[in-house]
Short mmCIF file of C-alpha atoms in Angstrom, two decimals:
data_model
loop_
_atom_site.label_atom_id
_atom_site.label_comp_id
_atom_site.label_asym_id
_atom_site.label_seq_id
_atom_site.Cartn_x
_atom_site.Cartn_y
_atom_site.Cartn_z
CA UNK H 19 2.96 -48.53 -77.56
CA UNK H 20 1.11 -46.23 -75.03
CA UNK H 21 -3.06 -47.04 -75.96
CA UNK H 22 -2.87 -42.77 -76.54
CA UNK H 23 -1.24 -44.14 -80.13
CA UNK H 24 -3.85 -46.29 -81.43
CA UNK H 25 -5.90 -44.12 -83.46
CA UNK H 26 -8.28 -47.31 -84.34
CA UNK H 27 -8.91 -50.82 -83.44
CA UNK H 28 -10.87 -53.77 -85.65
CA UNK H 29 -11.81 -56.88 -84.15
CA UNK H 30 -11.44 -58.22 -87.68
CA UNK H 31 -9.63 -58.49 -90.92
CA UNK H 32 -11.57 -59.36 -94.55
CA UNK H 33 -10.15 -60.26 -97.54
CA UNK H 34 -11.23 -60.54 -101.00
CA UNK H 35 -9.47 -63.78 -103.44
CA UNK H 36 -12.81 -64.48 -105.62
CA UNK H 37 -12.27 -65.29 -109.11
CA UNK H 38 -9.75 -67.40 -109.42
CA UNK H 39 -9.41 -71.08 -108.64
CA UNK H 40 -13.39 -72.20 -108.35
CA UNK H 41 -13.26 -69.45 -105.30
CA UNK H 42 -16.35 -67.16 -105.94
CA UNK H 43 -16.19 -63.56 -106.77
CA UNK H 44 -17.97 -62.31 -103.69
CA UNK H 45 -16.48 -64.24 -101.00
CA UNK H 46 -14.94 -63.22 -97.91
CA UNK H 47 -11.99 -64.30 -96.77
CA UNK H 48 -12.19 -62.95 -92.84
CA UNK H 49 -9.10 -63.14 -90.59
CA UNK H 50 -9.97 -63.71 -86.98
CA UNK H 51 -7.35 -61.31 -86.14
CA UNK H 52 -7.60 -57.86 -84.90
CA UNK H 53 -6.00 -54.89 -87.03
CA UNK H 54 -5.22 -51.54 -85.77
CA UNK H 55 -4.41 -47.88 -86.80
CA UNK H 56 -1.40 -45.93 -85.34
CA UNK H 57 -2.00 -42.29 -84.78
CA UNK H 58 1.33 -41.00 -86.56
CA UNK H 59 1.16 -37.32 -84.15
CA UNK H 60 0.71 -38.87 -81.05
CA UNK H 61 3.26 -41.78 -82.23
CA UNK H 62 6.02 -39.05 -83.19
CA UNK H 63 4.65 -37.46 -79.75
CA UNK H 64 5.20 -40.72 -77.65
CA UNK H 65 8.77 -40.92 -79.08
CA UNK H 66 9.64 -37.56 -78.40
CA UNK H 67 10.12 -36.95 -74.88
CA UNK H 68 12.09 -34.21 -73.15
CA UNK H 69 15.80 -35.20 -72.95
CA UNK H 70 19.22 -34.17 -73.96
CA UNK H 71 19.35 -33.08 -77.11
CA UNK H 72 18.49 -30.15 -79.35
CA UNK H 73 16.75 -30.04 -82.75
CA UNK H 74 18.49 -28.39 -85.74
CA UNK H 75 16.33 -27.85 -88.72
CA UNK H 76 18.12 -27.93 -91.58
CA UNK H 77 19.36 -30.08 -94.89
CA UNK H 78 22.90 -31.69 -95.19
CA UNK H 79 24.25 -31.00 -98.76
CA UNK H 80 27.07 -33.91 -98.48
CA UNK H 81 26.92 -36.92 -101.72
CA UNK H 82 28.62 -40.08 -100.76
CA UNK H 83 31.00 -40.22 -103.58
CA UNK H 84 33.09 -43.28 -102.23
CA UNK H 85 33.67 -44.83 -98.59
CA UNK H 86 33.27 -41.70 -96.08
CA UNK H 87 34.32 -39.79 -98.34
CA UNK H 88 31.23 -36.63 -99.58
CA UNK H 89 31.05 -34.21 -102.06
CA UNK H 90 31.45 -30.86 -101.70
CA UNK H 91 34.61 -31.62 -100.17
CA UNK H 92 34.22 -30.87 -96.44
CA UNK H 93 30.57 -31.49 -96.03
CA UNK H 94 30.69 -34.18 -94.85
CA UNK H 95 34.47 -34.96 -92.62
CA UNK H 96 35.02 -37.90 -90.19
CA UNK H 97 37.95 -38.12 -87.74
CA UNK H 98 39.05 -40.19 -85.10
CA UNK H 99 36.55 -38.28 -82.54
CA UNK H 100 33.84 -37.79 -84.52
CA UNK H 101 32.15 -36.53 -87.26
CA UNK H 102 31.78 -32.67 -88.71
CA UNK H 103 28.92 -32.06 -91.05
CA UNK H 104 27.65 -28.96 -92.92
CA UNK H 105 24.09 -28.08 -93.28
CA UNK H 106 22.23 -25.51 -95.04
CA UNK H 107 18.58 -23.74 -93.41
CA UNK H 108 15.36 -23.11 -94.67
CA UNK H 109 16.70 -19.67 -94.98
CA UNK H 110 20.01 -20.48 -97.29
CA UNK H 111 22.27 -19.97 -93.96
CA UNK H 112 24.84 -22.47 -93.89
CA UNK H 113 25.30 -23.94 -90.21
CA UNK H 114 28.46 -26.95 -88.94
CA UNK H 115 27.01 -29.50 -86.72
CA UNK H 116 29.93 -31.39 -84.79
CA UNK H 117 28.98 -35.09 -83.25
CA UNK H 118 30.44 -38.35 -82.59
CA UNK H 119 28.29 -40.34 -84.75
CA UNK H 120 25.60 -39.49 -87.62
CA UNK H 121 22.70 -41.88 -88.04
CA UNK H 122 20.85 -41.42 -91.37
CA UNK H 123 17.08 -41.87 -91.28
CA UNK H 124 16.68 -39.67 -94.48
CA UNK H 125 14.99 -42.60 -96.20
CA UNK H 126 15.85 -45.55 -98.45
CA UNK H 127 17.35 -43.19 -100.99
CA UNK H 128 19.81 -41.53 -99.15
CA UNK H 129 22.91 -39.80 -100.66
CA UNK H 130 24.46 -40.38 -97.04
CA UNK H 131 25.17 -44.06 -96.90
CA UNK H 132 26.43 -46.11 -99.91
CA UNK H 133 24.57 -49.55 -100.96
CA UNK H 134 26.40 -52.82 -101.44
CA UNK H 135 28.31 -53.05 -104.42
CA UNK H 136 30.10 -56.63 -103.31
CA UNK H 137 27.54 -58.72 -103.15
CA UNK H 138 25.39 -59.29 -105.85
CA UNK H 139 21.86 -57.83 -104.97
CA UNK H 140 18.63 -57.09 -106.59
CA UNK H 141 17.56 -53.66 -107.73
CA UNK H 142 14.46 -52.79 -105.45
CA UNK H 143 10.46 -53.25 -106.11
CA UNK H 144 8.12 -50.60 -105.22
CA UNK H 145 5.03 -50.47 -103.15
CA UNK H 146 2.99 -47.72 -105.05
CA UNK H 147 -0.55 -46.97 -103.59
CA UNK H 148 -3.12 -43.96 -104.13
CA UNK H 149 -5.20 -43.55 -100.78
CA UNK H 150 -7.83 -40.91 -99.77
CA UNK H 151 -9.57 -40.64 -96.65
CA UNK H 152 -13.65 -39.76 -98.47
CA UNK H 153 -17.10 -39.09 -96.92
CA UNK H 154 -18.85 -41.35 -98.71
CA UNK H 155 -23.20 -40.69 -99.81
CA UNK H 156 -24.97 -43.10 -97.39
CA UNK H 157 -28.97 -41.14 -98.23
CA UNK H 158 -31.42 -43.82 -98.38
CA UNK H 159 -29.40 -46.88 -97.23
CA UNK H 160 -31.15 -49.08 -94.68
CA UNK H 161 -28.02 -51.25 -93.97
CA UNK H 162 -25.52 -48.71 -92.70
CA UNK H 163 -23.09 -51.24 -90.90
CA UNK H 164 -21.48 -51.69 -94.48
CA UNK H 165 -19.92 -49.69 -96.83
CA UNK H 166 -20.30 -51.16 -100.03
CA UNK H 167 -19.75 -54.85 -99.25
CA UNK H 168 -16.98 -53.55 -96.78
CA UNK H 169 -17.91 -54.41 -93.14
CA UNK H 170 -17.75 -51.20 -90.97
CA UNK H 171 -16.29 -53.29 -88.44
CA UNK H 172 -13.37 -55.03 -90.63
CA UNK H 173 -10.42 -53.78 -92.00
CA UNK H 174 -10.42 -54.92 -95.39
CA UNK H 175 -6.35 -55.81 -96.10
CA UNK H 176 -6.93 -56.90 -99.82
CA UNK H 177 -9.54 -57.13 -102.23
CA UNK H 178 -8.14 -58.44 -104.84
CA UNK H 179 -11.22 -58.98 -107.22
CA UNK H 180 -11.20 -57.65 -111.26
CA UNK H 181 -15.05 -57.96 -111.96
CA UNK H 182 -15.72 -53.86 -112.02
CA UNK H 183 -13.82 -53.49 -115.38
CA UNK H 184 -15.86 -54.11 -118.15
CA UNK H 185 -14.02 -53.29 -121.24
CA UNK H 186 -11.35 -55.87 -122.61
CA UNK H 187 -8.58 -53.70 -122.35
CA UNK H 188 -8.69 -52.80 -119.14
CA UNK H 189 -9.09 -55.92 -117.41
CA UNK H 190 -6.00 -57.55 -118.84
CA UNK H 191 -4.17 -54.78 -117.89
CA UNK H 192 -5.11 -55.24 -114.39
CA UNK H 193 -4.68 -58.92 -113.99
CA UNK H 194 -0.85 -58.52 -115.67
CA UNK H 195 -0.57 -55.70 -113.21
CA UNK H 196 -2.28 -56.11 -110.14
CA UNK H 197 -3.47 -53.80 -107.53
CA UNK H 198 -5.52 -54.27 -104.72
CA UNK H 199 -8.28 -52.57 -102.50
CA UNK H 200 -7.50 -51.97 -99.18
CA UNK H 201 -10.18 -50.25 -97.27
CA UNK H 202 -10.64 -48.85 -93.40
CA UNK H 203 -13.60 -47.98 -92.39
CA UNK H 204 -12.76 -44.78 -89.92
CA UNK H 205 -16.18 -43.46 -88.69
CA UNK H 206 -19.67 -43.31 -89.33
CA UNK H 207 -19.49 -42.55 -93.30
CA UNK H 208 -16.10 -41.55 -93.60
CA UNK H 209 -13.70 -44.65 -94.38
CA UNK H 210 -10.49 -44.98 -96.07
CA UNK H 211 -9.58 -45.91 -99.30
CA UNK H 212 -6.32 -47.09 -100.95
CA UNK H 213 -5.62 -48.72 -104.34
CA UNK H 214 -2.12 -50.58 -103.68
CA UNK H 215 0.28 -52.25 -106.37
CA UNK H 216 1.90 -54.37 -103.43
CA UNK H 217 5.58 -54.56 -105.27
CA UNK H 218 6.47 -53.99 -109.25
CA UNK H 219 9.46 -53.07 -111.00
CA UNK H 220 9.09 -50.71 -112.81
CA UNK H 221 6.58 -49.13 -110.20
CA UNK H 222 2.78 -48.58 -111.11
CA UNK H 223 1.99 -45.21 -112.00
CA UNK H 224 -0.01 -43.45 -109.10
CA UNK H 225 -2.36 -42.42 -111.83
CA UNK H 226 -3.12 -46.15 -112.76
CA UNK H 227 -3.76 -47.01 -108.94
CA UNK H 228 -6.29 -43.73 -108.46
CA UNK H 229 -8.43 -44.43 -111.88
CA UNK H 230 -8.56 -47.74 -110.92
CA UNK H 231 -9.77 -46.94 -107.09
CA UNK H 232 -12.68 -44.83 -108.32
CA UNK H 233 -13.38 -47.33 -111.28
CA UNK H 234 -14.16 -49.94 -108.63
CA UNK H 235 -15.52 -47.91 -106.02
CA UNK H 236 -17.99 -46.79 -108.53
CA UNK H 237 -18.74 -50.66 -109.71
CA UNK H 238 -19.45 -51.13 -105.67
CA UNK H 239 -22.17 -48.33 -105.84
CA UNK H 240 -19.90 -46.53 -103.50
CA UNK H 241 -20.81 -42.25 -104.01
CA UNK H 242 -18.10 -40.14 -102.67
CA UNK H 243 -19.74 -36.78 -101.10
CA UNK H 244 -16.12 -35.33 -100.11
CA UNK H 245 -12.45 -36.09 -100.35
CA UNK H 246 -10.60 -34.90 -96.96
CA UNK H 247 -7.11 -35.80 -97.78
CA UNK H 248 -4.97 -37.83 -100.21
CA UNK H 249 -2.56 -40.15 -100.09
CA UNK H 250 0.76 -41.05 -102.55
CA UNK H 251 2.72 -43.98 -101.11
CA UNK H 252 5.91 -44.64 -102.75
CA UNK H 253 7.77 -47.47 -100.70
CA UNK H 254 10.75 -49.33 -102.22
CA UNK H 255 11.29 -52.68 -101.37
CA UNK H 256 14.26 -55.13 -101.20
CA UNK H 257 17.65 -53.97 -103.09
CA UNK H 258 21.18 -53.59 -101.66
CA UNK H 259 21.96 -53.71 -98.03
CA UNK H 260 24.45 -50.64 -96.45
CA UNK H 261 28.60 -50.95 -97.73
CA UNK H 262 30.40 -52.16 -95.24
CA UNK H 263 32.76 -49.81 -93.33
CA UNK H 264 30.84 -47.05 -92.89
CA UNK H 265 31.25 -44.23 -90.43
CA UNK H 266 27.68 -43.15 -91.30
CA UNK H 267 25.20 -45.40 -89.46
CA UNK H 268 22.29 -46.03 -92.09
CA UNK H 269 18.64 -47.14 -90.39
CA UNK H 270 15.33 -47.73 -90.82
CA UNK H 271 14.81 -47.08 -95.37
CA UNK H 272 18.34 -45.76 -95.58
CA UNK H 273 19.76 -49.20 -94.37
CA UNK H 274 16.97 -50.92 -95.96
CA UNK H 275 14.76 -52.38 -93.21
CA UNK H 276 11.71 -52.41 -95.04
CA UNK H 277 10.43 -55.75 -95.38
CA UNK H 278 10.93 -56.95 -99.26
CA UNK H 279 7.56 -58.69 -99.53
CA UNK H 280 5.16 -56.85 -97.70
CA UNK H 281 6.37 -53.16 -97.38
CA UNK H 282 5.77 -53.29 -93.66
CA UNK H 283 8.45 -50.81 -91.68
CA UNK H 284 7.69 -49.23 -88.28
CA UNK H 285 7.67 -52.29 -86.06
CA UNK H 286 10.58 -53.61 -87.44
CA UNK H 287 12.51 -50.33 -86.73
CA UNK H 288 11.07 -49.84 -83.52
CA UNK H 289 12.38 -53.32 -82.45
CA UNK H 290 15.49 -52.61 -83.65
CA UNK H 291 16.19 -49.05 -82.45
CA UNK H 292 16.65 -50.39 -78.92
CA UNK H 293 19.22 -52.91 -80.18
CA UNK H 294 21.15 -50.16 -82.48
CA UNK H 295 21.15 -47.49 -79.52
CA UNK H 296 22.64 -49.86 -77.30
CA UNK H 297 25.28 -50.95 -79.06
CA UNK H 298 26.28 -46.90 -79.67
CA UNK H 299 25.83 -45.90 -76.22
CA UNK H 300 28.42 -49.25 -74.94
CA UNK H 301 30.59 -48.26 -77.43
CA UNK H 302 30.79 -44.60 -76.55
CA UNK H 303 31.47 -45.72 -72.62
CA UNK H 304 34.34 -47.58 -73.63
CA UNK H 305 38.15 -46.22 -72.08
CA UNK H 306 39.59 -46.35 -75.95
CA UNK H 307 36.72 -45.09 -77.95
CA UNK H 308 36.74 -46.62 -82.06
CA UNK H 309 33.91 -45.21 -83.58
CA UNK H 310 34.67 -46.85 -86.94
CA UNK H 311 34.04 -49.72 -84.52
CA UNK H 312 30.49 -48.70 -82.74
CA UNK H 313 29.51 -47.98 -86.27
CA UNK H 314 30.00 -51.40 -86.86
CA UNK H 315 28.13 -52.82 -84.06
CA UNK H 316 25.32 -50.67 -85.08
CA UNK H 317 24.81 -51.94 -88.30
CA UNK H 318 25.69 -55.68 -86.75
CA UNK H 319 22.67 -55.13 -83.97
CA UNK H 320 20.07 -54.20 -87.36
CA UNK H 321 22.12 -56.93 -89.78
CA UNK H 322 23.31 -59.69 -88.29
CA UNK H 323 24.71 -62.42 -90.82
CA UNK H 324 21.35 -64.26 -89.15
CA UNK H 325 19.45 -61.63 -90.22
CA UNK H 326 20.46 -61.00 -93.79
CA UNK H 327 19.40 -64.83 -94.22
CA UNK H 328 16.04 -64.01 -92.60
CA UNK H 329 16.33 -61.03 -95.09
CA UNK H 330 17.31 -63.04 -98.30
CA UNK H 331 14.47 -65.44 -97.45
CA UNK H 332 12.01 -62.67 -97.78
CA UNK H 333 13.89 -60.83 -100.76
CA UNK H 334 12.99 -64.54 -102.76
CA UNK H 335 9.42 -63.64 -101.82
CA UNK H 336 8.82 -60.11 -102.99
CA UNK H 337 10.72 -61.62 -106.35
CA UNK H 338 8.03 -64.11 -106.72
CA UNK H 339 5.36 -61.71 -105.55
CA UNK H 340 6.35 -59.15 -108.72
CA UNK H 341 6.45 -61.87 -111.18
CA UNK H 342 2.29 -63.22 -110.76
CA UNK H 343 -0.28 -61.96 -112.72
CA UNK H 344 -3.85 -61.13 -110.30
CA UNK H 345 -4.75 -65.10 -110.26
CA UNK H 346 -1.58 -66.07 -108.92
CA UNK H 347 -1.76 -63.46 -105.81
CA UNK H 348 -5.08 -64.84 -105.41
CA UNK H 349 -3.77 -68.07 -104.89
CA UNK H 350 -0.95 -66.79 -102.68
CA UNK H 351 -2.93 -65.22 -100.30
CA UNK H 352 -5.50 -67.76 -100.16
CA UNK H 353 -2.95 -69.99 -99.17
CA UNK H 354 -0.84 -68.11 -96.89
CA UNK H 355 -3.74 -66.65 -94.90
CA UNK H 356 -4.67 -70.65 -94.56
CA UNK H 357 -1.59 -71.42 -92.41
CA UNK H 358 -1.86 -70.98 -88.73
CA UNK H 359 -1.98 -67.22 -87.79
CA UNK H 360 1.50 -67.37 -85.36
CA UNK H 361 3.26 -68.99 -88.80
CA UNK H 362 1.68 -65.61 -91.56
CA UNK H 363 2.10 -63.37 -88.49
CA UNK H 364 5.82 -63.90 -87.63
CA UNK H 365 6.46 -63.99 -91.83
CA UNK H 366 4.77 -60.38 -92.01
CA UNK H 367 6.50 -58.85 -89.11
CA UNK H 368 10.10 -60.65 -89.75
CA UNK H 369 12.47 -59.22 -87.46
CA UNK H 370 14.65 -60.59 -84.31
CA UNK H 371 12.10 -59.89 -81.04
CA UNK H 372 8.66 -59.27 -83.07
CA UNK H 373 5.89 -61.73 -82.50
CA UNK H 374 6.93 -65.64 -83.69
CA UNK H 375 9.89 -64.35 -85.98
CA UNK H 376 10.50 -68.07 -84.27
CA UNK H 377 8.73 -69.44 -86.93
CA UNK H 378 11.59 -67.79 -89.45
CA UNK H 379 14.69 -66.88 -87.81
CA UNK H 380 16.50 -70.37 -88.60
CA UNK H 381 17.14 -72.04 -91.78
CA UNK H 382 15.24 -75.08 -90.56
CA UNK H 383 12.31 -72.76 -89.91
CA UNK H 384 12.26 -71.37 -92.58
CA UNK H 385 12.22 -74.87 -94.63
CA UNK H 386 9.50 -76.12 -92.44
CA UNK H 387 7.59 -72.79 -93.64
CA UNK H 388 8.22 -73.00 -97.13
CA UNK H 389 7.20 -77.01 -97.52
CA UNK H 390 4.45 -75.95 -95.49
CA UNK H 391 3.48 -72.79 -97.36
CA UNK H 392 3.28 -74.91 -100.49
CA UNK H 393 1.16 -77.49 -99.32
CA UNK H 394 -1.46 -74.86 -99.06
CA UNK H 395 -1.06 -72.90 -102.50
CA UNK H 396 -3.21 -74.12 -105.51
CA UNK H 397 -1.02 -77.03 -107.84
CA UNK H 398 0.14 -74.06 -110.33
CA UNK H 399 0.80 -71.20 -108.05
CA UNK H 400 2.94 -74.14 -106.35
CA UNK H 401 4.31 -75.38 -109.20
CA UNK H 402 5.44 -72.09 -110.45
CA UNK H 403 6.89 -71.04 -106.76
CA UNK H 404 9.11 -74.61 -106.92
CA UNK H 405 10.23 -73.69 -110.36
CA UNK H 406 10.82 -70.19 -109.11
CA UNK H 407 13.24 -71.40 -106.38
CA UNK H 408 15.25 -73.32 -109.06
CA UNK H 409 15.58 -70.88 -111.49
CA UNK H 410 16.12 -67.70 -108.87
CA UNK H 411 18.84 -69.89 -107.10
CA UNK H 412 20.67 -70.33 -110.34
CA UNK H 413 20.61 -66.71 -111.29
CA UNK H 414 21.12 -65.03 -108.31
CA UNK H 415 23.92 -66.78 -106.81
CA UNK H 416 23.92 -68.30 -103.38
CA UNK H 417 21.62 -66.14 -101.42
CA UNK H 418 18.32 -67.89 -101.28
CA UNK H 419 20.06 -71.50 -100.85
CA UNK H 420 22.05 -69.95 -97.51
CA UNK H 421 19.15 -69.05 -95.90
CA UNK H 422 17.70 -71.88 -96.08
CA UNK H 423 20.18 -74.63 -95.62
CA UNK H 424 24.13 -74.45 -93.77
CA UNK H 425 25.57 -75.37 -96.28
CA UNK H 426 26.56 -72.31 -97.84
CA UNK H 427 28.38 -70.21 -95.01
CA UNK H 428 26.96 -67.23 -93.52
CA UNK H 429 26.75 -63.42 -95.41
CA UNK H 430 29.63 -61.02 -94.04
CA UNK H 431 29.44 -59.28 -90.50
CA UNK H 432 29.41 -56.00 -90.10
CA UNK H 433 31.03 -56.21 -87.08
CA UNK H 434 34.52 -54.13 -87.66
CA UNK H 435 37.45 -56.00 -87.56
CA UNK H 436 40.93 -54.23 -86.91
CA UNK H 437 43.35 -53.03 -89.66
CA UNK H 438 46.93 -54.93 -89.33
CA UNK H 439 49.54 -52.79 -87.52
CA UNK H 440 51.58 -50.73 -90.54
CA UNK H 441 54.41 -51.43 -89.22
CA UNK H 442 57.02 -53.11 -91.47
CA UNK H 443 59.83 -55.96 -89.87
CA UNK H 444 61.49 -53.79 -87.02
CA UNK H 445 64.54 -55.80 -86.57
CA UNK H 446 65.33 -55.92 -90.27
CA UNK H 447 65.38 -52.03 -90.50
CA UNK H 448 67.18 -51.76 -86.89
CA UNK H 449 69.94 -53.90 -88.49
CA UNK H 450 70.11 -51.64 -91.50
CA UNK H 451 70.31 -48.50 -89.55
CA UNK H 452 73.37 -50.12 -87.73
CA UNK H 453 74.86 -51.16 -90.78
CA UNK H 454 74.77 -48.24 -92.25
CA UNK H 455 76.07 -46.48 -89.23
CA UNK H 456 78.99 -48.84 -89.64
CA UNK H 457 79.53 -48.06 -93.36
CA UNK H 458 82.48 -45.89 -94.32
CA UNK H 459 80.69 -44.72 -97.25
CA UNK H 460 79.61 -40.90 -96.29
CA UNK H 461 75.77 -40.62 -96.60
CA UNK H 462 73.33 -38.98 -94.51
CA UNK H 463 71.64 -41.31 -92.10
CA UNK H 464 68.14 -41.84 -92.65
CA UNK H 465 66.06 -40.57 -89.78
CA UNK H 466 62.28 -39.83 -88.87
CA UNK H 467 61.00 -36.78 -89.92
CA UNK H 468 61.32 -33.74 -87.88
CA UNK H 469 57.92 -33.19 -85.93
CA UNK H 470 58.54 -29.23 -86.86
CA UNK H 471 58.23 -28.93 -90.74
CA UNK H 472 59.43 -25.61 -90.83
CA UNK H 473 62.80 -27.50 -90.35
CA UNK H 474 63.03 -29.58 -92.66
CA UNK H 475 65.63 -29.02 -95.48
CA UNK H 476 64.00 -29.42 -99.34
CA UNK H 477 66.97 -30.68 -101.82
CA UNK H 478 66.42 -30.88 -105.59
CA UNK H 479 67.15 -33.85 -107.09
CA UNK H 480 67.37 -35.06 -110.39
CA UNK H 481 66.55 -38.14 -111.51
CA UNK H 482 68.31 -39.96 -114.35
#
């Protein structure tokens, strides 16, 4: 990324796992690793260079209703050159965009693209988290390099910690359904807040995750002068992969790219966007152009049978992550963050050509990772995770066992393979076309139909 993107740069990360497990409340858990903020304008800026194309801003109005095919019928129509889609603009004018090939980036809920029916998937989690970027009251303070007990100079990832609800009620509703501080300081007294659930089903309300930010912000002695802007994240999480044999070319949410245990998106589809566009633009230089068959090859370069087992691996993860209670993500990040950083780092980003995806692109890595990974957790989180994999594994069919050992096969390619010629046994219908030439029974021969329709004769028959 050009260093115009990076809005913000920490030399640090903090974390927050007290209560649980003899680790005290006020601890700090600090990352030597450095965390930074992307600038999302001059990101979308970067990306955006003068080329050619041309920007048309307006909504499709096309439902998948089955394989390529859309309701309203023709709003959506694909052909062997291409692809004709209707749109409608801001202004109710309706507008027909012709291309070669449509790639859907509208989002993980896209009525473009169908999901998976085949293979037996989970429905998705969801990452819900209320965020507001706050001045916060900082009169009278002679320690202004901290917020609270948030270090102006860390990115705090997760505080996890319970101890600002007081009433009964409350608190076991929070440690049955966690959420998490996660707090960037920006400048001077203005810092970031967010209140994340990191994956539930069904979600956390957004409601839930703001009361409980300013409950705990307000237990930290934390005064908020001024709110600039809010934030509402909604991010789901795991679920069905793209059907198969789609002319539609699905990315980034809409083909499900988001990373089932940890939410994390943008470098994984900025990895893969080089891979996808490559595989489209070789296609579309080939003499006999199939794009049934670049389609394909673009949803092989995002989901190779590789990287669904990569992908199942993780899926097993944001299943376990749903099912603990606030001490058991204690634990689990406790542990994790205890591994060596190339080992959490290439398990976060997960994706073919980010940093040590090494460490989890193979089956065998991924078992060294695991046996690892539980050698650091606290005996019950551990015990739960092993009994996890058991019972998962029986339920869910074959998924989590293939990535993780060969024995299993791979998942289905993408990659298209061709349709068998329709074409019947041509010497057994040569043969009857002579014999029936030779008959002396007087019937009309059979022949092709006429290319001009206008000529073609239509006979009633009845049928006894």
């Amino acid at each position: 990324l050009p260093q115009t993107c990076i809005d913000r740069r920490w030399k640090v990360t903090d974390c927050y796992f007290g209560g649980s497990f003899d680790i005290p409340t006020e601890q700090r858990f600090r990352i030597d690793r450095p965390y930074y903020r992307v600038d999302k304008d001059a990101l979308q800026d970067a990306l955006s260079q003068d080329g050619d194309y041309r920007v048309v801003k307006a909504n499709h109005i096309s439902q998948a209703i089955n394989l390529n095919l859309y309701s309203p019928t023709n709003s959506l129509v694909h052909d062997e050159k291409g692809s004709t889609i209707n749109l409608k603009t801001k202004d109710n004018t309706d507008m027909s965009v012709r291309t070669k090939l449509i790639v859907d980036c509208t989002g993980h809920e896209t009525k473009l693209v169908l999901k998976d029916a085949k293979t037996k998937s989970i429905p998705p989690g969801f990452q819900i988290a209320y965020g507001a970027v706050v001045t916060v009251d900082e009169t009278g303070l002679s320690d202004t390099t901290q917020i609270g007990p948030y270090d102006k100079e860390a990115m705090t990832l997760f505080d996890y910690r319970t101890d600002h609800f007081k009433d009964e009620a409350s608190l076991q509703k929070a440690e049955n359904s966690p959420t998490f501080m996660y707090a960037m300081p920006l400048k001077d007294n203005k810092i970031f807040f967010e209140e994340t659930s990191l994956v539930a089903r069904p979600a956390v309300s957004f409601q839930e995750c703001k009361d409980r930010c300013y409950t705990r912000l307000e237990h930290l002695g934390i005064k908020v002068l001024d709110i600039e802007e809010e934030e509402f994240c909604y991010i789901p999480m795991g679920g069905p992969l793209p059907a198969k044999d789609q002319r539609v070319v699905a990315f980034g949410g809409a083909s499900a790219m988001v990373h089932p245990s940890t939410g994390y998106n943008l470098c994984r589809n900025m990895m893969s966007s080089g891979a996808v566009a490559k595989a489209i633009t070789e296609g579309l230089k080939e003499e006999e152009t199939n794009l049934d068959k670049i389609a394909g090859a673009a949803y092989h370069a995002m989901w190779s049978p590789s990287n669904i087992r990569q992908r199942n691996f993780a899926v097993f993860g944001g299943e376990f992550l749903m099912k603990q209670n606030v001490e058991g993500l204690r634990g689990f990040f406790d542990g994790f963050f205890r591994l060596g950083s190339d080992v959490w780092g290439g398990f976060l980003a997960g994706w073919p050509g980010l940093p040590n995806n090494d460490k989890h692109e193979t089956w065998v890595a991924r078992i060294l990772f695991g046996l690892t990974f539980v050698s650091k957790l606290p005996p019950k989180v551990a015990l739960d995770m092993l009994l996890s994999i058991a019972t998962y594994s029986l339920s869910e069919g074959v998924a989590l066992p293939q990535s993780v050992t060969p024995l299993f096969g791979e998942p289905d390619s993408y990659e298209y393979e061709d349709r068998p010629a329709n074409q019947g046994d041509i010497a057994a219908k040569n043969e009857a076309r002579k014999m029936i030439a030779e008959s002396k029974l007087e019937a009309d021969m059979p022949v092709p139909f006429e290319e001009d329709t206008s000529k073609v004769q239509v006979q009633e028959v009845t049928t006894v």
